[in-house]
Amino acid sequence: MQNKMFCFQCQETAGCTGCTQAGVCGKKPEVAAMQDLLMYVTKGLSAVTTQLRAEAKEIPTEVNHMITRNLFTTITNVNFDKDAITARIQETLDKKQELQAQVQNKKALPDAALWSSDDPAEFQVKAVEVGVLSTKDEDIRSLRELIIYGLKGLSAYTSHANVLLQDDEKVDAFLQRTLAATLDDSRNADDLVALALETGEYGLKGMALLDKANTTAYGNPEMTKVNIGVDTRPGILISGHDLRDMELLLQQTEGTGVDVYTHSEMLPAHYYPAFKKYTHFVGNYGNAWWKQKEEFESFNGPILMTTNCIVPPKDSYKDRLYTTGAAGFPGCKHIPGGIGEEKDFSAIIEHAKKCTPPTEIEQGEIIGGFAHNQVLALADAVVDAVKSGAIKKFVVMAGCDGRAKSRSYYTDFAKSLPKDAVILTAGCAKYKYNKLGLGDIGGIPRVLDAGQCNDSYSLAVIAMKLKEVFGLDDINDLPIVYNIAWYEQKAVIVLLALLHLGVKNIHLGPTLPAFLSPNVAKVLVENFGIAGIRTVEEDIDLFFGEEEKTQSEITQDLTIGELLRRYPDAASILMAKGMHCLGCPSAQMESLADACEVHGIDVNGVLEELQQKLA
């Protein structure tokens, strides 16, 4: 996908030439071409499995795993190894041929299901024919890519769940059916919009599957302070999202004199109870993925990349970079091991023993672990803070970080938030503000970090729970603002999941996704209120300004809790009118008009007295 339409890392629509100088993506055109072909043959295999299901035949679990792993391999910054991708193409073609023989109605199969070859030269020719731009209609192409990017994100969630031996056949069947549907030229724009929203529905199911897999294996994440300094022993730095690799590495390094540190995407591993027993699990080293070149160099020891995001390594540490799972980079050692297999990390452990300890780049602690179970354990305190007005709004600032200077917006936005606003985050976007020391509200940290993009499910669960607690019919009535940093395929599936839940007025930045055609962007804007960001000052005013402007106004629609927060002296006036239940949480959620009606009091008379004495 990278060379034909849109590069998630560069945020450009120009043709990719392998931007190794910029050091952001670094995929060469021939690698991107093989990714295109891997996607094409995987669509073909999916068409075969979908037809077999229609003929009441079961699909082997390993085939489901192959398809999701293929999609995961093509996600941004996962695999740069042309030979490894080419091998997956051949394996997929072989499996497709094997299953195709079982199909009764072969006339129902598209060309992608029938094409086959074992000639690498033919691979190159075919890749040119089947790239993104092979779909000529701009709007259809845009919607297909929206769906495909969403399915890639879904594949990431399900692949991680599969590693922990959790599967959902219905999710696999949907992913394959929908992937095959992107080959169907009879589907119009309305059909594809509906399919995109359905992708969001299954995205949520995929997130739930991974959440179940992680918490079943390692317990529910807990509020945790994570060390960001270093110890005096040699270490291994692990990044990516695969918690099974994390577990195996901790087991195999125990007692070896080698410490383990997380980097960027692996930070949430510290929040799981199962990993806290390892005394050599020291802390988190560094920041977001795009700072790898500096931070991997200063770490001094070997680095294990379990998934995305790999930045093409500098020669100074390339020999210390190891990959495993779907990840790969030419010239770097790859540690094999499939689902259910034990991986042997002895080579990286022995390498670490010969290295000097990490160079310290910062000191202190950061706090996280606010996945849905932990936040719901604090639900009473959170609800009380909302009802009392101590917390006025939550701001979802999930998503990804990046190198572009325009992303400093999110740091400045976090600094500018009103003191009664709390950030909900998941993803490496948090590295823009999780070390700012924004404080807390009544013991509730103002940055509630649920984890990485793999933990975005928690943000949906928290929103749905708050909707239930406050007895709201519409999720958009919650005091939640969505200001999300945009990047790569997991962001697409999270966005589609939010749209499936009915969330509107989501702001994306620094720019709207470049793969959206003007007409498709218009549909999202008009139907869901999708918008971009502006300046920090303009957005703060947009999200909070009107409330500040009406701060001195007392109206009958003002809740009792908000009235008392703004004007504590209002309590004596209301109690004199016979309202003696002001401390009750339910009463504080009532509007002044409702409270007066319940007590048989004329609201206009109360308003007049309040305005005269207080406003």
Coordinates of C-alpha atoms in Angstrom, one line a residue:
M1 CA 0.0 0.0 0.0
Q2 CA 2.8 2.4 0.8
N3 CA 4.0 3.0 -2.7
K4 CA 0.7 3.6 -4.5
M5 CA -1.4 6.0 -2.5
F6 CA -0.7 7.0 1.0
C7 CA 2.1 6.7 3.5
F8 CA 0.9 6.7 7.1
Q9 CA 4.3 7.6 8.4
C10 CA 5.0 10.6 6.0
Q11 CA 1.3 11.6 5.9
E12 CA 1.9 12.1 2.1
T13 CA 0.0 10.9 -1.0
A14 CA 3.1 11.1 -3.2
G15 CA 4.7 8.0 -4.4
C16 CA 7.0 6.3 -1.9
T17 CA 10.7 6.2 -2.8
G18 CA 11.9 4.7 0.4
C19 CA 12.4 7.6 2.7
T20 CA 15.4 6.3 4.6
Q21 CA 16.9 9.7 4.7
A22 CA 14.0 11.0 6.7
G23 CA 14.3 7.8 8.8
V24 CA 10.5 7.6 9.5
C25 CA 9.2 4.7 7.4
G26 CA 12.1 3.6 5.2
K27 CA 10.3 1.0 3.1
K28 CA 11.7 0.7 -0.4
P29 CA 9.4 0.5 -3.4
E30 CA 10.1 -3.2 -4.0
V31 CA 9.1 -4.0 -0.4
A32 CA 5.9 -2.0 -0.6
A33 CA 5.1 -3.8 -3.9
M34 CA 5.4 -7.2 -2.2
Q35 CA 3.1 -5.9 0.6
D36 CA 0.6 -5.0 -2.1
L37 CA 0.8 -8.5 -3.6
L38 CA 0.6 -10.1 -0.1
M39 CA -2.7 -8.2 0.4
Y40 CA -4.0 -9.3 -3.0
V41 CA -3.3 -13.0 -2.5
T42 CA -4.7 -12.8 1.1
K43 CA -7.9 -11.3 -0.4
G44 CA -8.0 -14.2 -2.7
L45 CA -7.5 -16.7 0.1
S46 CA -10.3 -14.9 2.0
A47 CA -12.6 -15.3 -1.0
V48 CA -11.9 -19.0 -1.0
T49 CA -12.6 -19.4 2.8
T50 CA -15.7 -17.3 2.5
Q51 CA -17.1 -19.5 -0.3
L52 CA -16.2 -22.7 1.7
R53 CA -18.1 -21.3 4.7
A54 CA -21.1 -20.7 2.3
E55 CA -20.8 -24.3 1.4
A56 CA -21.0 -25.3 5.1
K57 CA -17.3 -26.3 5.3
E58 CA -15.1 -25.5 8.3
I59 CA -12.0 -23.4 8.0
P60 CA -8.9 -24.7 9.9
T61 CA -7.8 -22.4 12.7
E62 CA -4.3 -22.2 11.3
V63 CA -5.7 -20.7 8.1
N64 CA -7.5 -18.0 10.1
H65 CA -4.2 -17.3 11.8
M66 CA -2.4 -17.1 8.5
I67 CA -4.8 -14.5 7.2
T68 CA -4.7 -12.2 10.2
R69 CA -0.9 -12.6 10.4
N70 CA -0.6 -11.6 6.7
L71 CA -2.6 -8.4 7.4
F72 CA -0.6 -7.7 10.5
T73 CA 2.7 -8.1 8.5
T74 CA 1.6 -5.2 6.2
I75 CA 0.8 -2.7 9.1
T76 CA 3.1 0.3 9.2
N77 CA 6.6 -0.3 10.5
V78 CA 6.1 -4.0 11.2
N79 CA 8.1 -5.8 8.5
F80 CA 10.7 -4.4 6.1
D81 CA 12.1 -7.7 5.0
K82 CA 11.2 -8.3 1.3
D83 CA 12.3 -12.0 1.4
A84 CA 10.2 -12.7 4.5
I85 CA 7.1 -11.1 2.8
T86 CA 7.7 -12.9 -0.4
A87 CA 7.9 -16.2 1.5
R88 CA 4.5 -15.4 3.1
I89 CA 3.1 -14.8 -0.4
Q90 CA 4.2 -18.2 -1.6
E91 CA 2.8 -19.9 1.6
T92 CA -0.5 -18.1 1.1
L93 CA -0.7 -19.2 -2.6
D94 CA 0.0 -22.8 -1.6
K95 CA -2.7 -22.8 1.0
K96 CA -5.1 -21.1 -1.4
Q97 CA -4.5 -23.8 -4.0
E98 CA -5.1 -26.5 -1.4
L99 CA -8.4 -25.1 -0.2
Q100 CA -9.5 -24.1 -3.6
A101 CA -9.7 -27.8 -4.5
Q102 CA -12.5 -28.2 -1.9
V103 CA -14.7 -25.4 -3.4
Q104 CA -17.7 -26.8 -5.3
N105 CA -18.8 -23.6 -7.0
K106 CA -15.5 -22.2 -8.4
K107 CA -17.5 -19.9 -10.7
A108 CA -18.3 -17.8 -7.5
L109 CA -14.6 -17.1 -7.0
P110 CA -13.0 -13.8 -8.1
D111 CA -9.7 -13.5 -10.1
A112 CA -7.7 -13.0 -6.9
A113 CA -8.8 -16.4 -5.7
L114 CA -7.8 -18.1 -8.9
W115 CA -4.4 -16.4 -9.6
S116 CA -1.3 -18.4 -8.7
S117 CA 2.4 -18.5 -9.4
D118 CA 5.7 -19.6 -8.0
D119 CA 7.8 -17.3 -10.1
P120 CA 9.3 -14.3 -8.2
A121 CA 9.5 -12.4 -11.5
E122 CA 5.7 -12.8 -12.0
F123 CA 5.3 -11.5 -8.4
Q124 CA 6.8 -8.2 -9.3
V125 CA 4.6 -7.8 -12.4
K126 CA 1.4 -8.8 -10.6
A127 CA 2.2 -6.4 -7.8
V128 CA 2.1 -3.5 -10.2
E129 CA -1.3 -4.6 -11.5
V130 CA -3.0 -5.0 -8.1
G131 CA -1.9 -1.9 -6.1
V132 CA -4.2 0.6 -4.6
L133 CA -4.7 2.6 -7.7
S134 CA -6.0 -0.4 -9.6
T135 CA -9.4 0.8 -8.3
K136 CA -10.1 3.8 -10.6
D137 CA -13.1 5.4 -8.9
E138 CA -11.6 7.7 -6.2
D139 CA -14.5 7.4 -3.8
I140 CA -14.8 3.6 -4.1
R141 CA -11.0 3.4 -3.7
S142 CA -11.1 5.6 -0.6
L143 CA -13.9 3.5 1.1
R144 CA -12.1 0.3 0.2
E145 CA -8.9 1.5 1.8
L146 CA -10.8 2.8 4.9
I147 CA -12.2 -0.7 5.3
I148 CA -8.9 -2.5 4.5
Y149 CA -6.9 -0.3 7.0
G150 CA -9.6 -1.0 9.6
L151 CA -9.3 -4.8 8.9
K152 CA -5.5 -4.5 9.3
G153 CA -6.1 -2.9 12.7
L154 CA -8.5 -5.6 13.6
S155 CA -5.9 -8.2 12.5
A156 CA -3.5 -6.7 15.0
Y157 CA -5.9 -7.2 17.9
T158 CA -6.9 -10.7 16.9
S159 CA -3.3 -11.8 16.2
H160 CA -2.2 -10.8 19.7
A161 CA -5.3 -12.7 21.1
N162 CA -4.4 -15.8 19.0
V163 CA -0.9 -15.8 20.5
L164 CA -2.6 -16.2 23.9
L165 CA -4.7 -19.0 22.5
Q166 CA -7.9 -17.0 22.2
D167 CA -9.9 -17.1 19.0
D168 CA -13.3 -15.9 17.7
E169 CA -14.4 -17.7 14.6
K170 CA -17.1 -15.1 14.0
V171 CA -14.6 -12.3 13.9
D172 CA -12.3 -14.3 11.6
A173 CA -15.2 -15.1 9.3
F174 CA -16.2 -11.4 9.2
L175 CA -12.6 -10.2 8.5
Q176 CA -12.3 -12.7 5.6
R177 CA -15.7 -12.0 4.2
T178 CA -15.1 -8.3 4.3
L179 CA -11.6 -8.5 2.8
A180 CA -13.1 -10.5 -0.1
A181 CA -15.8 -7.9 -0.5
T182 CA -13.2 -5.3 -1.3
L183 CA -12.7 -7.2 -4.6
D184 CA -16.4 -6.9 -5.5
D185 CA -17.0 -4.2 -8.1
S186 CA -20.8 -4.4 -7.7
R187 CA -20.7 -2.8 -4.3
N188 CA -21.4 0.9 -4.4
A189 CA -20.4 3.7 -2.1
D190 CA -23.5 3.2 0.2
D191 CA -22.7 -0.5 0.5
L192 CA -19.1 0.3 1.5
V193 CA -20.1 2.9 4.0
A194 CA -22.3 0.3 5.7
L195 CA -19.5 -2.2 5.6
A196 CA -17.1 0.3 7.1
L197 CA -19.4 0.8 10.1
E198 CA -19.8 -3.0 10.4
T199 CA -16.0 -3.2 10.5
G200 CA -16.2 -0.9 13.5
E201 CA -18.7 -3.3 15.2
Y202 CA -16.3 -6.2 14.7
G203 CA -13.4 -4.1 15.6
L204 CA -14.9 -3.7 19.1
K205 CA -15.4 -7.4 19.3
G206 CA -11.7 -7.9 18.3
M207 CA -10.7 -5.5 21.0
A208 CA -12.8 -7.3 23.6
L209 CA -11.2 -10.6 22.6
L210 CA -7.7 -9.2 23.1
D211 CA -8.8 -7.6 26.4
K212 CA -10.1 -11.0 27.6
A213 CA -6.9 -12.8 26.4
N214 CA -4.6 -10.3 28.2
T215 CA -6.5 -10.1 31.5
T216 CA -7.1 -13.9 31.6
A217 CA -3.4 -14.5 31.2
Y218 CA -1.9 -11.7 33.2
G219 CA -4.7 -10.2 35.4
N220 CA -6.3 -6.8 35.2
P221 CA -4.0 -3.8 34.8
E222 CA -3.5 -1.8 38.0
M223 CA -2.6 1.7 38.8
T224 CA 1.2 1.6 38.8
K225 CA 4.1 3.9 39.1
V226 CA 6.8 3.0 36.6
N227 CA 10.5 3.9 37.0
I228 CA 12.0 5.8 34.1
G229 CA 15.5 5.7 35.4
V230 CA 18.1 2.8 35.0
D231 CA 19.9 0.3 37.1
T232 CA 23.6 -0.7 37.0
R233 CA 23.3 -4.1 35.2
P234 CA 23.2 -4.9 31.5
G235 CA 19.7 -4.8 30.0
I236 CA 17.4 -5.9 27.2
L237 CA 15.0 -3.3 25.8
I238 CA 11.7 -4.7 24.5
S239 CA 9.2 -2.9 22.4
G240 CA 6.0 -3.7 20.4
H241 CA 2.8 -5.0 21.8
D242 CA 3.2 -8.8 22.3
L243 CA 2.7 -9.6 26.0
R244 CA 3.4 -13.3 25.4
D245 CA 6.9 -12.4 24.2
M246 CA 7.2 -10.1 27.3
E247 CA 6.4 -13.1 29.5
L248 CA 8.8 -15.5 27.9
L249 CA 11.6 -12.9 28.0
L250 CA 11.1 -12.2 31.7
Q251 CA 11.0 -15.9 32.4
Q252 CA 14.2 -16.6 30.5
T253 CA 16.2 -13.6 31.9
E254 CA 15.4 -14.4 35.5
G255 CA 18.6 -15.1 37.4
T256 CA 20.9 -14.3 34.5
G257 CA 22.1 -10.9 35.7
V258 CA 20.3 -9.2 32.8
D259 CA 17.5 -6.6 33.4
V260 CA 14.5 -6.0 31.2
Y261 CA 13.2 -2.5 30.2
T262 CA 10.2 -1.6 28.1
H263 CA 10.2 1.0 25.4
S264 CA 7.2 3.0 24.0
E265 CA 4.5 0.5 23.0
M266 CA 5.4 -2.0 25.6
L267 CA 5.0 0.4 28.6
P268 CA 1.6 -1.1 29.6
A269 CA 3.3 -4.4 30.5
H270 CA 4.2 -2.8 33.8
Y271 CA 0.5 -2.5 34.7
Y272 CA -0.2 -6.3 34.7
P273 CA 0.0 -8.1 38.0
A274 CA 1.7 -11.2 36.5
F275 CA 4.8 -9.3 35.6
K276 CA 5.3 -7.5 38.9
K277 CA 6.9 -10.5 40.5
Y278 CA 10.0 -10.1 38.4
T279 CA 12.5 -8.0 40.3
H280 CA 14.7 -7.6 37.2
F281 CA 11.8 -5.9 35.3
V282 CA 13.3 -2.4 36.0
G283 CA 11.2 0.2 34.2
N284 CA 10.5 2.0 31.0
Y285 CA 13.3 3.5 28.9
G286 CA 12.7 6.5 26.7
N287 CA 9.7 7.8 24.9
A288 CA 7.6 7.3 21.7
W289 CA 8.6 5.0 18.9
W290 CA 10.0 7.7 16.6
K291 CA 12.8 8.5 19.1
Q292 CA 14.3 5.0 18.6
K293 CA 17.5 6.2 16.8
E294 CA 18.7 8.2 19.8
E295 CA 17.3 6.0 22.5
F296 CA 18.3 2.6 21.1
E297 CA 21.8 3.9 20.7
S298 CA 22.1 5.1 24.3
F299 CA 20.5 2.0 25.7
N300 CA 23.7 0.1 24.9
G301 CA 22.1 -3.3 25.1
P302 CA 20.1 -5.4 22.6
I303 CA 16.6 -4.5 21.6
L304 CA 13.7 -7.0 20.9
M305 CA 11.0 -5.7 18.5
T306 CA 7.9 -7.9 18.9
T307 CA 5.7 -5.9 16.5
N308 CA 5.4 -2.3 15.2
C309 CA 6.8 0.2 15.3
I310 CA 10.3 -0.4 13.8
V311 CA 12.2 2.6 12.6
P312 CA 15.0 1.6 10.2
P313 CA 18.0 1.2 12.5
K314 CA 21.3 3.1 12.5
D315 CA 24.4 1.0 11.8
S316 CA 25.6 1.8 15.3
Y317 CA 23.0 -0.5 16.9
K318 CA 21.7 -2.6 14.0
D319 CA 23.6 -5.6 15.2
R320 CA 21.8 -5.3 18.5
L321 CA 18.3 -5.2 17.0
Y322 CA 16.3 -8.5 17.1
T323 CA 12.9 -9.1 15.7
T324 CA 10.2 -11.8 16.3
G325 CA 6.7 -12.7 15.4
A326 CA 5.3 -10.6 12.4
A327 CA 8.2 -8.1 12.8
G328 CA 11.2 -8.2 10.5
F329 CA 14.1 -6.1 9.2
P330 CA 16.7 -7.2 6.7
G331 CA 20.1 -7.8 8.3
C332 CA 18.6 -8.1 11.8
K333 CA 18.4 -11.4 13.7
H334 CA 14.9 -12.9 13.7
I335 CA 13.8 -15.2 16.6
P336 CA 11.4 -17.8 15.3
G337 CA 8.3 -19.2 17.1
G338 CA 4.7 -19.6 16.2
I339 CA 1.5 -19.7 18.1
G340 CA 1.7 -22.0 21.0
E341 CA 5.4 -22.5 20.6
E342 CA 8.1 -21.6 23.1
K343 CA 10.6 -19.1 21.8
D344 CA 14.3 -19.3 22.6
F345 CA 15.7 -15.9 23.7
S346 CA 19.1 -17.3 24.7
A347 CA 20.9 -15.5 21.9
I348 CA 19.7 -12.0 22.9
I349 CA 20.3 -12.8 26.6
E350 CA 23.9 -13.8 25.9
H351 CA 24.3 -10.7 23.7
A352 CA 23.1 -8.5 26.6
K353 CA 25.6 -10.0 29.0
K354 CA 28.4 -8.6 26.8
C355 CA 27.0 -5.0 26.8
T356 CA 27.4 -2.1 29.1
P357 CA 24.4 -1.0 31.2
P358 CA 22.0 1.6 29.8
T359 CA 23.0 5.2 29.8
E360 CA 20.5 7.1 32.0
I361 CA 18.5 9.7 30.0
E362 CA 16.0 10.7 32.7
Q363 CA 14.9 10.0 36.2
G364 CA 11.6 9.7 38.1
E365 CA 8.3 7.9 37.6
I366 CA 5.2 8.0 35.5
I367 CA 1.8 6.6 36.4
G368 CA -0.5 4.4 34.4
G369 CA -2.6 1.3 34.5
F370 CA -6.0 3.0 34.2
A371 CA -7.7 0.3 32.0
H372 CA -11.4 -0.1 32.4
N373 CA -11.3 -2.4 35.5
Q374 CA -9.1 0.0 37.4
V375 CA -11.2 3.1 36.4
L376 CA -14.4 1.3 37.3
A377 CA -12.9 0.4 40.7
L378 CA -12.6 4.2 41.2
A379 CA -16.1 4.7 39.8
D380 CA -17.6 6.1 42.9
A381 CA -14.8 8.7 43.3
V382 CA -15.0 9.6 39.6
V383 CA -18.8 9.9 39.6
D384 CA -18.8 12.0 42.7
A385 CA -16.1 14.3 41.2
V386 CA -18.2 14.7 38.1
K387 CA -21.4 15.3 40.0
S388 CA -19.8 17.8 42.3
G389 CA -18.3 19.6 39.4
A390 CA -14.7 18.9 40.4
I391 CA -14.3 17.1 37.1
K392 CA -16.1 19.0 34.4
K393 CA -14.9 17.2 31.3
F394 CA -12.9 14.2 30.1
V395 CA -10.8 14.6 27.1
V396 CA -9.9 11.5 25.1
M397 CA -6.4 12.2 23.7
A398 CA -5.7 8.7 22.5
G399 CA -3.8 7.8 19.3
C400 CA -0.2 7.9 18.1
D401 CA 2.7 10.1 18.4
G402 CA 5.0 11.2 15.5
R403 CA 8.0 13.1 14.5
A404 CA 6.2 16.1 12.8
K405 CA 6.6 19.4 14.7
S406 CA 2.9 20.0 14.3
R407 CA 2.3 17.3 16.9
S408 CA 3.6 19.6 19.6
Y409 CA 0.0 20.8 19.5
Y410 CA -0.9 17.9 21.8
T411 CA 1.6 18.9 24.4
D412 CA 0.4 22.5 24.3
F413 CA -3.2 21.5 24.3
A414 CA -2.7 19.3 27.4
K415 CA -0.9 22.2 29.2
S416 CA -3.8 24.5 28.3
L417 CA -6.6 22.3 29.5
P418 CA -8.7 23.7 32.4
K419 CA -7.7 22.3 35.8
D420 CA -11.1 20.5 36.0
A421 CA -10.4 18.5 32.9
V422 CA -9.1 14.9 32.9
I423 CA -7.3 13.2 30.0
L424 CA -8.2 9.7 29.0
T425 CA -5.5 8.2 26.8
A426 CA -4.3 5.0 25.2
G427 CA -1.5 4.8 22.6
C428 CA 1.9 6.5 22.3
A429 CA 0.3 9.9 21.9
K430 CA 0.6 10.0 25.7
Y431 CA 4.3 10.6 25.4
K432 CA 3.4 14.2 24.4
Y433 CA 2.1 14.9 27.9
N434 CA 2.5 12.0 30.4
K435 CA 5.6 13.5 31.9
L436 CA 4.2 17.1 32.4
G437 CA 3.1 16.6 36.0
L438 CA -0.5 17.7 35.4
G439 CA -1.4 16.7 39.0
D440 CA -4.7 15.2 40.2
I441 CA -8.3 16.1 41.1
G442 CA -9.1 14.7 44.6
G443 CA -6.6 11.9 44.1
I444 CA -7.7 11.1 40.6
P445 CA -4.7 11.7 38.2
R446 CA -5.5 14.2 35.4
V447 CA -3.9 11.8 32.9
L448 CA -5.6 8.4 33.1
D449 CA -3.4 6.2 30.9
A450 CA -5.2 3.0 29.9
G451 CA -2.2 1.7 28.0
Q452 CA -1.4 1.3 24.3
C453 CA -3.5 1.2 21.2
N454 CA -4.1 -2.4 22.1
D455 CA -5.9 -1.1 25.2
S456 CA -8.2 1.3 23.4
Y457 CA -11.1 -1.0 24.3
S458 CA -10.9 0.3 27.8
L459 CA -11.8 3.8 26.6
A460 CA -15.0 2.5 25.0
V461 CA -15.9 0.5 28.1
I462 CA -15.3 3.5 30.4
A463 CA -17.6 5.7 28.2
M464 CA -20.3 3.1 28.1
K465 CA -20.2 2.7 31.8
L466 CA -20.4 6.4 32.5
K467 CA -23.4 6.6 30.1
E468 CA -25.0 3.9 32.2
V469 CA -24.1 5.5 35.5
F470 CA -25.5 8.8 34.5
G471 CA -28.6 7.3 33.0
L472 CA -28.1 8.9 29.6
D473 CA -29.7 7.7 26.4
D474 CA -27.1 9.2 24.1
I475 CA -23.3 8.6 24.5
N476 CA -22.8 12.1 23.1
D477 CA -24.4 13.6 26.2
L478 CA -21.4 12.6 28.3
P479 CA -19.0 15.3 29.3
I480 CA -16.3 13.8 27.0
V481 CA -14.4 15.6 24.2
Y482 CA -12.5 13.5 21.6
N483 CA -9.3 15.0 20.3
I484 CA -7.3 12.2 18.9
A485 CA -3.8 12.1 17.4
W486 CA -4.0 10.4 14.1
Y487 CA -1.7 7.7 12.7
E488 CA -1.7 4.2 11.2
Q489 CA -4.1 1.3 10.9
K490 CA -5.0 0.7 14.5
A491 CA -6.2 4.3 14.6
V492 CA -8.6 3.5 11.8
I493 CA -10.2 0.5 13.6
V494 CA -10.5 2.6 16.8
L495 CA -12.2 5.4 14.8
L496 CA -14.6 3.0 13.2
A497 CA -15.4 1.4 16.5
L498 CA -16.2 4.8 18.0
L499 CA -18.5 5.6 15.0
H500 CA -20.2 2.2 15.5
L501 CA -20.9 3.2 19.1
G502 CA -22.5 6.4 17.8
V503 CA -19.8 8.8 19.0
K504 CA -19.9 12.1 17.1
N505 CA -17.8 15.2 16.8
I506 CA -14.4 13.4 17.0
H507 CA -11.5 15.7 16.2
L508 CA -8.5 14.2 14.4
G509 CA -5.1 15.7 13.9
P510 CA -2.7 17.1 12.9
T511 CA -4.6 16.5 9.6
L512 CA -7.6 14.4 8.5
P513 CA -6.5 11.0 7.0
A514 CA -5.1 11.6 3.6
F515 CA -6.6 8.4 2.1
L516 CA -10.1 9.9 2.4
S517 CA -11.4 11.3 -0.9
P518 CA -13.2 14.7 -0.6
N519 CA -16.6 13.0 -1.0
V520 CA -15.9 10.4 1.6
A521 CA -14.5 13.0 4.0
K522 CA -17.7 15.0 3.4
V523 CA -19.9 12.0 4.4
L524 CA -17.9 11.6 7.7
V525 CA -18.1 15.3 8.4
E526 CA -21.8 15.6 7.7
N527 CA -23.0 12.4 9.3
F528 CA -20.6 12.0 12.3
G529 CA -19.1 15.5 12.8
I530 CA -15.6 14.4 12.1
A531 CA -13.3 17.4 12.2
G532 CA -9.7 18.4 12.2
I533 CA -7.8 20.5 14.7
R534 CA -7.0 24.2 14.6
T535 CA -4.8 26.2 17.0
V536 CA -4.6 25.2 20.6
E537 CA -6.3 28.5 21.6
E538 CA -9.2 28.0 19.1
D539 CA -9.8 24.4 20.2
I540 CA -9.7 25.2 23.9
D541 CA -12.3 27.9 23.2
L542 CA -14.3 25.5 21.1
F543 CA -14.3 22.7 23.7
F544 CA -14.5 24.8 26.9
G545 CA -14.9 28.4 26.0
E546 CA -18.7 28.6 26.0
E547 CA -18.8 27.1 29.5
E548 CA -16.3 29.7 30.8
K549 CA -18.4 32.5 29.2
T550 CA -21.5 31.4 31.0
Q551 CA -19.7 30.8 34.2
S552 CA -21.5 33.7 35.9
E553 CA -24.9 32.9 34.5
I554 CA -27.5 31.2 36.7
T555 CA -30.2 29.4 34.7
Q556 CA -32.9 26.9 35.6
D557 CA -31.0 24.3 33.5
L558 CA -27.9 24.5 35.7
T559 CA -27.5 21.3 37.8
I560 CA -27.5 21.7 41.5
G561 CA -24.0 20.3 41.7
E562 CA -22.6 22.8 39.2
L563 CA -24.5 25.6 40.9
L564 CA -22.9 24.8 44.3
R565 CA -19.5 24.4 42.7
R566 CA -19.7 27.9 41.2
Y567 CA -21.5 29.5 44.1
P568 CA -21.1 27.7 47.4
D569 CA -23.2 30.3 49.1
A570 CA -26.2 29.1 47.1
A571 CA -26.6 26.2 49.5
S572 CA -28.0 28.5 52.3
I573 CA -30.5 30.1 49.9
L574 CA -31.7 26.7 48.6
M575 CA -31.9 25.2 52.1
A576 CA -33.9 28.2 53.3
K577 CA -36.4 27.3 50.5
G578 CA -36.7 23.7 51.9
M579 CA -34.1 21.9 49.8
H580 CA -32.3 19.9 52.5
C581 CA -30.9 17.1 50.3
L582 CA -28.2 19.1 48.5
G583 CA -25.4 16.6 49.4
C584 CA -27.2 13.7 47.8
P585 CA -25.4 12.7 44.5
S586 CA -28.8 12.2 42.8
A587 CA -30.0 15.6 43.8
Q588 CA -26.8 17.2 42.5
M589 CA -27.4 15.8 39.1
E590 CA -30.9 17.4 38.9
S591 CA -31.4 20.7 37.2
L592 CA -32.5 23.7 39.3
A593 CA -35.9 23.5 37.5
D594 CA -36.4 19.8 38.4
A595 CA -35.3 20.3 42.0
C596 CA -37.8 23.2 42.4
E597 CA -40.6 21.1 40.8
V598 CA -39.9 18.2 43.2
H599 CA -40.1 20.5 46.2
G600 CA -43.1 22.5 44.9
I601 CA -41.1 25.7 44.6
D602 CA -41.5 28.5 42.0
V603 CA -38.2 28.3 40.0
N604 CA -38.5 31.8 38.8
G605 CA -38.6 33.2 42.3
V606 CA -35.5 31.1 43.2
L607 CA -33.7 32.2 40.1
E608 CA -34.4 35.9 40.9
E609 CA -33.1 35.6 44.4
L610 CA -30.0 33.6 43.4
Q611 CA -29.2 36.1 40.6
Q612 CA -29.7 39.1 43.0
K613 CA -27.5 37.7 45.8
L614 CA -24.9 35.8 43.9
A615 CA -24.4 36.6 40.2

